[in-house]
Amino acid sequence: MDFLPTLWFVIIAVFWAGYLFLEGFDLGVGMLMKLLARNERQRRVLLNTVGPVWDGNEVWLITAGAATFAAFPMWYASLFSALYVPLVLVLVALIFRAVAFEYRGKAHRQSSRNIWDWAISLGSFTAAFGVGAMLALTTTGLPLDENGDRVGGAFAWLNGYAVLGGLAVVAFALVHALAFVGLKTDGELRARARRLIGRWLPPALLPMAAWAILAVVPAGKTIPVILLVVAVLAAVAGWFANRHGAEGWSFAASGLFLLAGVASIFVAVFPVVLPSTLDPAFSLTVANASSSPYTLGLMSVIGAFGIPLVLLYQGWTYWVFRRRVSETHIPAAHAVTPVV
């Protein structure tokens, strides 16, 4: 197996894991706008927990897509054309969500703010479900012919695996967001988040565990099984940490569950990047779907500078906005007179 295609398969897996880790709690907080917050001030607290970081978290999605396009053009072409419908829904959901973040604070009436709250919640849910469905199908397969083209109609992708993946990411995003809210807020929201994690963490992680098991067991490899065990232990540790009030450890354990679970799935399917459900011979692999060695080499040089830069500026952002937010930090709503 050539080194550079394998390297970029690992890098793309890291990008997706980073996106699910960071945007996971981000999307979850968006859904909690209608599930956890009980008044306007609490909704503003939730918005302030992700306000400085939500747009930076989406960089990982863009980077994952761009890296796939450049490193594995056949993978990109087959995946994005076969999943055109869910991809468009995800993009529309993210657009509505981004607009709602910006316009909600400019609304003067509660009815208008309610509309933007629903845009944030439904946009977050749709984006999480769509991304989960697409990733699940990336690892379980699509009806692709020998040319990498989808066989069937526009909804040939819609099956049980897609639903399982969508539910897995939605459920994980909710409990990951509760752990984040417990870490980043104080007062009633913090206490309620801790109670809900203790109650819902085990069942909420079951869909993602099922997805990982479906990918790991048929592969018959040792490393994915070890990673799966690590994910289970992390989930148990996160539940106990939350029970003892260690929100930082609870959030870290939630992230470790995700990273170990995603790693187990990608290692299990390697070297296949997109299986064909029609014939295994039609599956795309790191060998037959990758770009030329020159392209991958140039990307590696650029990535050696760009990836650490992204990690540094995002780490700095989270450090600057590391303090807890509570309802006492939120001023009363008031009208602002424009200068012009």
Coordinates of C-alpha atoms in Angstrom, one line a residue:
M1 CA 0.0 0.0 0.0
D2 CA 1.4 3.4 -1.0
F3 CA 2.3 5.7 1.9
L4 CA 0.8 9.0 0.7
P5 CA -2.7 7.7 -0.1
T6 CA -2.8 6.0 3.3
L7 CA -1.5 9.1 5.0
W8 CA -4.3 11.2 3.5
F9 CA -6.9 8.6 4.3
V10 CA -5.8 9.0 8.0
I11 CA -5.8 12.8 7.7
I12 CA -9.3 12.9 6.3
A13 CA -10.5 10.5 9.1
V14 CA -8.9 13.0 11.6
F15 CA -10.8 15.9 9.9
W16 CA -14.1 14.1 10.2
A17 CA -13.4 13.1 13.8
G18 CA -12.4 16.7 14.6
Y19 CA -15.6 18.0 13.0
L20 CA -17.8 15.6 14.9
F21 CA -16.0 16.4 18.2
L22 CA -16.2 20.2 17.8
E23 CA -19.3 20.7 15.7
G24 CA -21.0 17.9 17.7
F25 CA -21.5 19.9 20.8
D26 CA -22.1 23.0 18.6
L27 CA -25.0 21.3 16.8
G28 CA -26.2 19.8 20.1
V29 CA -26.4 23.2 21.8
G30 CA -28.4 24.4 18.8
M31 CA -30.9 21.6 19.3
L32 CA -31.0 22.3 23.1
M33 CA -32.3 25.8 22.4
K34 CA -35.7 24.2 22.4
L35 CA -35.1 21.2 24.6
L36 CA -33.1 22.6 27.6
A37 CA -33.6 26.3 27.9
R38 CA -36.8 27.4 29.6
N39 CA -36.7 31.2 29.1
E40 CA -35.1 33.9 27.0
R41 CA -32.1 34.5 29.3
Q42 CA -31.2 30.8 29.3
R43 CA -31.4 30.6 25.5
R44 CA -29.0 33.6 25.4
V45 CA -26.6 31.7 27.8
L46 CA -26.6 28.7 25.4
L47 CA -25.9 31.0 22.5
N48 CA -23.1 32.6 24.3
T49 CA -21.4 29.3 25.0
V50 CA -20.9 28.6 21.3
G51 CA -21.1 32.1 19.9
P52 CA -17.3 32.7 19.7
V53 CA -16.6 29.2 18.2
W54 CA -19.4 27.9 16.1
D55 CA -18.2 29.3 12.7
G56 CA -14.7 28.1 13.4
N57 CA -15.9 24.6 14.1
E58 CA -17.4 24.4 10.6
V59 CA -13.9 24.8 9.1
W60 CA -13.4 21.1 9.8
L61 CA -16.3 20.2 7.6
I62 CA -15.1 22.4 4.7
T63 CA -11.5 21.1 5.2
A64 CA -12.7 17.4 5.2
G65 CA -14.6 17.9 1.9
A66 CA -11.8 19.9 0.3
A67 CA -9.2 17.3 1.3
T68 CA -11.4 14.5 -0.1
F69 CA -11.8 16.4 -3.4
A70 CA -8.0 16.9 -3.7
A71 CA -6.7 13.6 -2.4
F72 CA -9.4 11.2 -3.6
P73 CA -11.3 12.8 -6.5
M74 CA -13.1 9.5 -7.3
W75 CA -14.2 9.1 -3.7
Y76 CA -15.5 12.7 -3.7
A77 CA -17.2 12.4 -7.1
S78 CA -19.0 9.1 -6.3
L79 CA -20.0 10.1 -2.7
F80 CA -21.2 13.6 -3.3
S81 CA -23.1 12.7 -6.5
A82 CA -24.8 9.7 -4.9
L83 CA -25.7 11.7 -1.8
Y84 CA -26.7 14.9 -3.6
V85 CA -30.0 15.1 -1.8
P86 CA -28.8 14.8 1.8
L87 CA -25.8 17.0 1.0
V88 CA -28.1 19.8 -0.2
L89 CA -30.3 19.5 2.9
V90 CA -27.2 19.7 5.1
L91 CA -26.0 22.8 3.4
V92 CA -29.4 24.5 3.5
A93 CA -29.7 23.6 7.2
L94 CA -26.3 25.1 7.9
I95 CA -27.2 28.3 6.0
F96 CA -30.4 28.7 7.9
R97 CA -28.6 28.1 11.2
A98 CA -25.9 30.6 10.4
V99 CA -28.4 33.3 9.4
A100 CA -30.4 32.6 12.6
F101 CA -27.3 33.0 14.8
E102 CA -26.7 36.5 13.3
Y103 CA -30.3 37.7 13.0
R104 CA -31.7 36.5 16.3
G105 CA -30.0 39.2 18.4
K106 CA -31.4 41.8 16.0
A107 CA -35.0 40.8 16.6
H108 CA -37.1 43.1 18.8
R109 CA -40.1 40.9 19.3
Q110 CA -40.2 37.5 21.1
S111 CA -42.2 36.0 18.2
S112 CA -39.4 36.8 15.8
R113 CA -36.8 35.4 18.2
N114 CA -38.9 32.2 18.4
I115 CA -38.7 31.8 14.6
W116 CA -34.9 32.1 14.7
D117 CA -34.7 29.7 17.7
W118 CA -36.6 27.1 15.6
A119 CA -34.2 27.8 12.7
I120 CA -31.2 27.1 14.9
S121 CA -32.8 24.0 16.4
L122 CA -34.1 22.4 13.2
G123 CA -31.1 23.5 11.2
S124 CA -28.8 21.8 13.8
F125 CA -30.9 18.7 13.8
T126 CA -31.0 18.4 10.0
A127 CA -27.3 19.0 9.7
A128 CA -26.4 16.5 12.3
F129 CA -28.7 13.8 10.9
G130 CA -27.5 14.4 7.3
V131 CA -23.8 14.3 8.2
G132 CA -24.4 11.1 10.2
A133 CA -26.3 9.5 7.3
M134 CA -23.6 10.4 4.8
L135 CA -20.8 9.1 7.0
A136 CA -22.6 5.9 7.8
L137 CA -23.1 5.2 4.1
T138 CA -19.5 6.0 3.4
T139 CA -18.6 3.0 5.6
T140 CA -21.5 0.6 4.9
G141 CA -21.7 1.2 1.1
L142 CA -23.8 2.6 -1.7
P143 CA -25.1 1.0 -5.0
L144 CA -22.2 1.9 -7.2
D145 CA -21.4 0.4 -10.6
E146 CA -18.0 -0.2 -12.1
N147 CA -17.7 3.5 -13.1
G148 CA -18.4 4.6 -9.5
D149 CA -21.9 5.9 -10.6
R150 CA -24.9 5.5 -8.3
V151 CA -27.5 2.9 -9.5
G152 CA -31.1 3.8 -8.7
G153 CA -33.0 6.9 -8.1
A154 CA -32.3 10.0 -6.1
F155 CA -33.3 8.2 -2.8
A156 CA -31.3 5.0 -3.4
W157 CA -29.2 6.0 -0.5
L158 CA -32.0 6.0 2.0
N159 CA -31.8 2.8 4.0
G160 CA -31.5 1.6 7.5
Y161 CA -27.8 2.4 7.7
A162 CA -28.4 6.0 6.8
V163 CA -31.1 6.3 9.5
L164 CA -28.8 4.6 12.0
G165 CA -25.9 7.0 11.2
G166 CA -28.2 10.0 11.4
L167 CA -29.6 9.0 14.7
A168 CA -26.1 8.2 16.0
V169 CA -24.8 11.7 15.3
V170 CA -27.9 13.4 16.6
A171 CA -28.0 11.5 19.8
F172 CA -24.2 11.9 20.4
A173 CA -24.4 15.6 19.6
L174 CA -27.1 16.0 22.3
V175 CA -25.2 14.3 25.1
H176 CA -21.9 15.9 24.0
A177 CA -23.6 19.3 24.1
L178 CA -25.0 18.5 27.6
A179 CA -21.5 17.8 28.8
F180 CA -20.3 21.0 27.2
V181 CA -23.1 23.0 28.8
G182 CA -22.2 21.5 32.1
L183 CA -18.6 22.6 31.6
K184 CA -19.3 26.1 30.2
T185 CA -22.3 27.3 32.3
D186 CA -23.2 27.9 35.9
G187 CA -26.5 27.8 37.8
E188 CA -29.7 26.1 36.7
L189 CA -28.5 25.1 33.2
R190 CA -25.4 23.5 34.6
A191 CA -27.4 21.4 37.2
R192 CA -30.0 20.4 34.7
A193 CA -27.4 19.3 32.1
R194 CA -25.7 17.1 34.7
R195 CA -29.0 15.4 35.6
L196 CA -29.9 14.8 31.9
I197 CA -26.5 13.3 31.1
G198 CA -26.8 10.8 34.0
R199 CA -30.2 9.8 32.6
W200 CA -29.7 9.8 28.9
L201 CA -26.0 9.1 28.2
P202 CA -26.2 5.3 28.0
P203 CA -29.2 5.0 25.6
A204 CA -28.0 8.0 23.5
L205 CA -24.6 6.4 22.7
L206 CA -26.2 3.1 21.6
P207 CA -26.8 4.1 18.0
M208 CA -23.2 5.1 17.5
A209 CA -22.0 2.0 19.2
A210 CA -24.3 -0.1 16.9
W211 CA -22.8 1.7 13.9
A212 CA -19.3 0.9 15.0
I213 CA -20.1 -2.7 15.8
L214 CA -21.6 -3.2 12.3
A215 CA -18.4 -1.8 10.8
V216 CA -15.9 -3.6 13.1
V217 CA -17.3 -7.1 13.4
P218 CA -17.3 -8.1 9.7
A219 CA -13.8 -6.7 9.3
G220 CA -12.3 -9.3 11.7
K221 CA -9.4 -7.0 12.7
T222 CA -7.9 -6.7 16.1
I223 CA -7.1 -2.9 16.3
P224 CA -10.7 -1.8 15.7
V225 CA -11.9 -4.1 18.4
I226 CA -9.4 -2.6 20.9
L227 CA -10.5 0.9 19.9
L228 CA -14.2 -0.1 20.4
V229 CA -13.4 -1.3 23.9
V230 CA -11.6 2.0 24.6
A231 CA -14.8 3.8 23.4
V232 CA -17.0 1.8 25.7
L233 CA -14.7 2.4 28.7
A234 CA -14.7 6.1 27.9
A235 CA -18.5 6.2 27.9
V236 CA -18.5 4.5 31.3
A237 CA -15.9 6.8 32.7
G238 CA -17.8 9.8 31.4
W239 CA -21.0 8.7 33.1
F240 CA -19.2 8.3 36.5
A241 CA -17.3 11.6 36.1
N242 CA -20.6 13.4 35.5
R243 CA -22.1 11.7 38.5
H244 CA -19.3 13.0 40.7
G245 CA -19.5 16.6 39.3
A246 CA -16.3 16.4 37.2
E247 CA -17.6 18.2 34.2
G248 CA -14.2 18.6 32.5
W249 CA -13.5 14.8 32.7
S250 CA -17.1 14.1 31.6
F251 CA -16.7 16.2 28.5
A252 CA -13.2 14.7 27.7
A253 CA -14.6 11.2 28.1
S254 CA -17.4 12.0 25.7
G255 CA -14.8 13.2 23.2
L256 CA -12.7 10.1 23.7
F257 CA -15.7 7.9 23.1
L258 CA -16.3 9.7 19.8
L259 CA -12.6 9.6 18.7
A260 CA -12.1 6.0 19.6
G261 CA -15.4 5.0 17.9
V262 CA -14.7 6.9 14.7
A263 CA -11.1 5.5 14.6
S264 CA -12.4 2.0 15.0
I265 CA -14.8 2.5 12.0
F266 CA -12.2 4.0 9.7
V267 CA -9.5 1.4 10.6
A268 CA -12.1 -1.4 10.1
V269 CA -13.0 -0.3 6.6
F270 CA -9.5 0.5 5.4
P271 CA -8.3 0.3 2.6
V272 CA -11.9 0.8 1.2
V273 CA -13.0 4.4 1.1
L274 CA -16.5 3.7 -0.4
P275 CA -17.9 0.2 -0.6
S276 CA -20.2 -0.9 -3.4
T277 CA -23.2 -2.8 -2.3
L278 CA -23.6 -4.2 -5.9
D279 CA -20.2 -5.9 -6.2
P280 CA -17.2 -5.6 -3.9
A281 CA -15.0 -5.4 -7.0
F282 CA -16.7 -2.0 -7.7
S283 CA -15.6 -0.6 -4.4
L284 CA -13.3 2.5 -4.2
T285 CA -10.1 2.1 -2.3
V286 CA -7.2 4.3 -1.3
A287 CA -5.3 2.9 -4.3
N288 CA -7.8 3.3 -7.1
A289 CA -9.5 6.5 -5.9
S290 CA -6.5 8.7 -5.0
S291 CA -4.8 11.5 -6.9
S292 CA -1.3 11.4 -8.4
P293 CA 1.7 11.1 -6.1
Y294 CA 2.7 14.6 -7.1
T295 CA -0.6 16.0 -6.0
L296 CA -0.5 14.1 -2.7
G297 CA 3.1 15.2 -2.1
L298 CA 2.2 18.9 -2.7
M299 CA -0.8 18.6 -0.4
S300 CA 1.4 17.0 2.3
V301 CA 3.8 20.0 2.2
I302 CA 0.9 22.5 2.5
G303 CA -0.8 20.4 5.1
A304 CA 2.4 20.3 7.2
F305 CA 2.0 24.1 7.7
G306 CA -1.7 24.6 7.5
I307 CA -3.0 21.9 9.9
P308 CA -0.9 23.0 12.9
L309 CA -1.9 26.6 12.2
V310 CA -5.6 25.6 12.3
L311 CA -5.0 23.7 15.6
L312 CA -3.2 26.7 17.1
Y313 CA -5.7 29.4 16.3
Q314 CA -8.7 27.2 17.4
G315 CA -6.9 26.3 20.6
W316 CA -6.2 29.9 21.3
T317 CA -9.9 30.8 20.6
Y318 CA -11.1 28.2 23.1
W319 CA -8.5 29.4 25.7
V320 CA -9.7 33.0 25.4
F321 CA -13.3 32.1 25.8
R322 CA -12.8 29.4 28.5
R323 CA -14.8 31.1 31.3
R324 CA -18.2 29.8 32.4
V325 CA -21.3 31.7 31.4
S326 CA -24.3 32.2 33.6
E327 CA -27.6 34.1 33.6
T328 CA -26.1 36.8 35.7
H329 CA -23.7 37.6 32.8
I330 CA -26.6 38.3 30.4
P331 CA -27.9 41.9 30.4
A332 CA -31.6 42.6 30.0
A333 CA -32.7 43.0 26.4
H334 CA -32.7 46.7 25.3
A335 CA -33.2 48.7 22.2
V336 CA -30.1 50.2 20.5
T337 CA -30.3 53.5 18.7
P338 CA -28.5 53.3 15.4
V339 CA -25.8 55.9 14.7
V340 CA -27.0 56.6 11.2

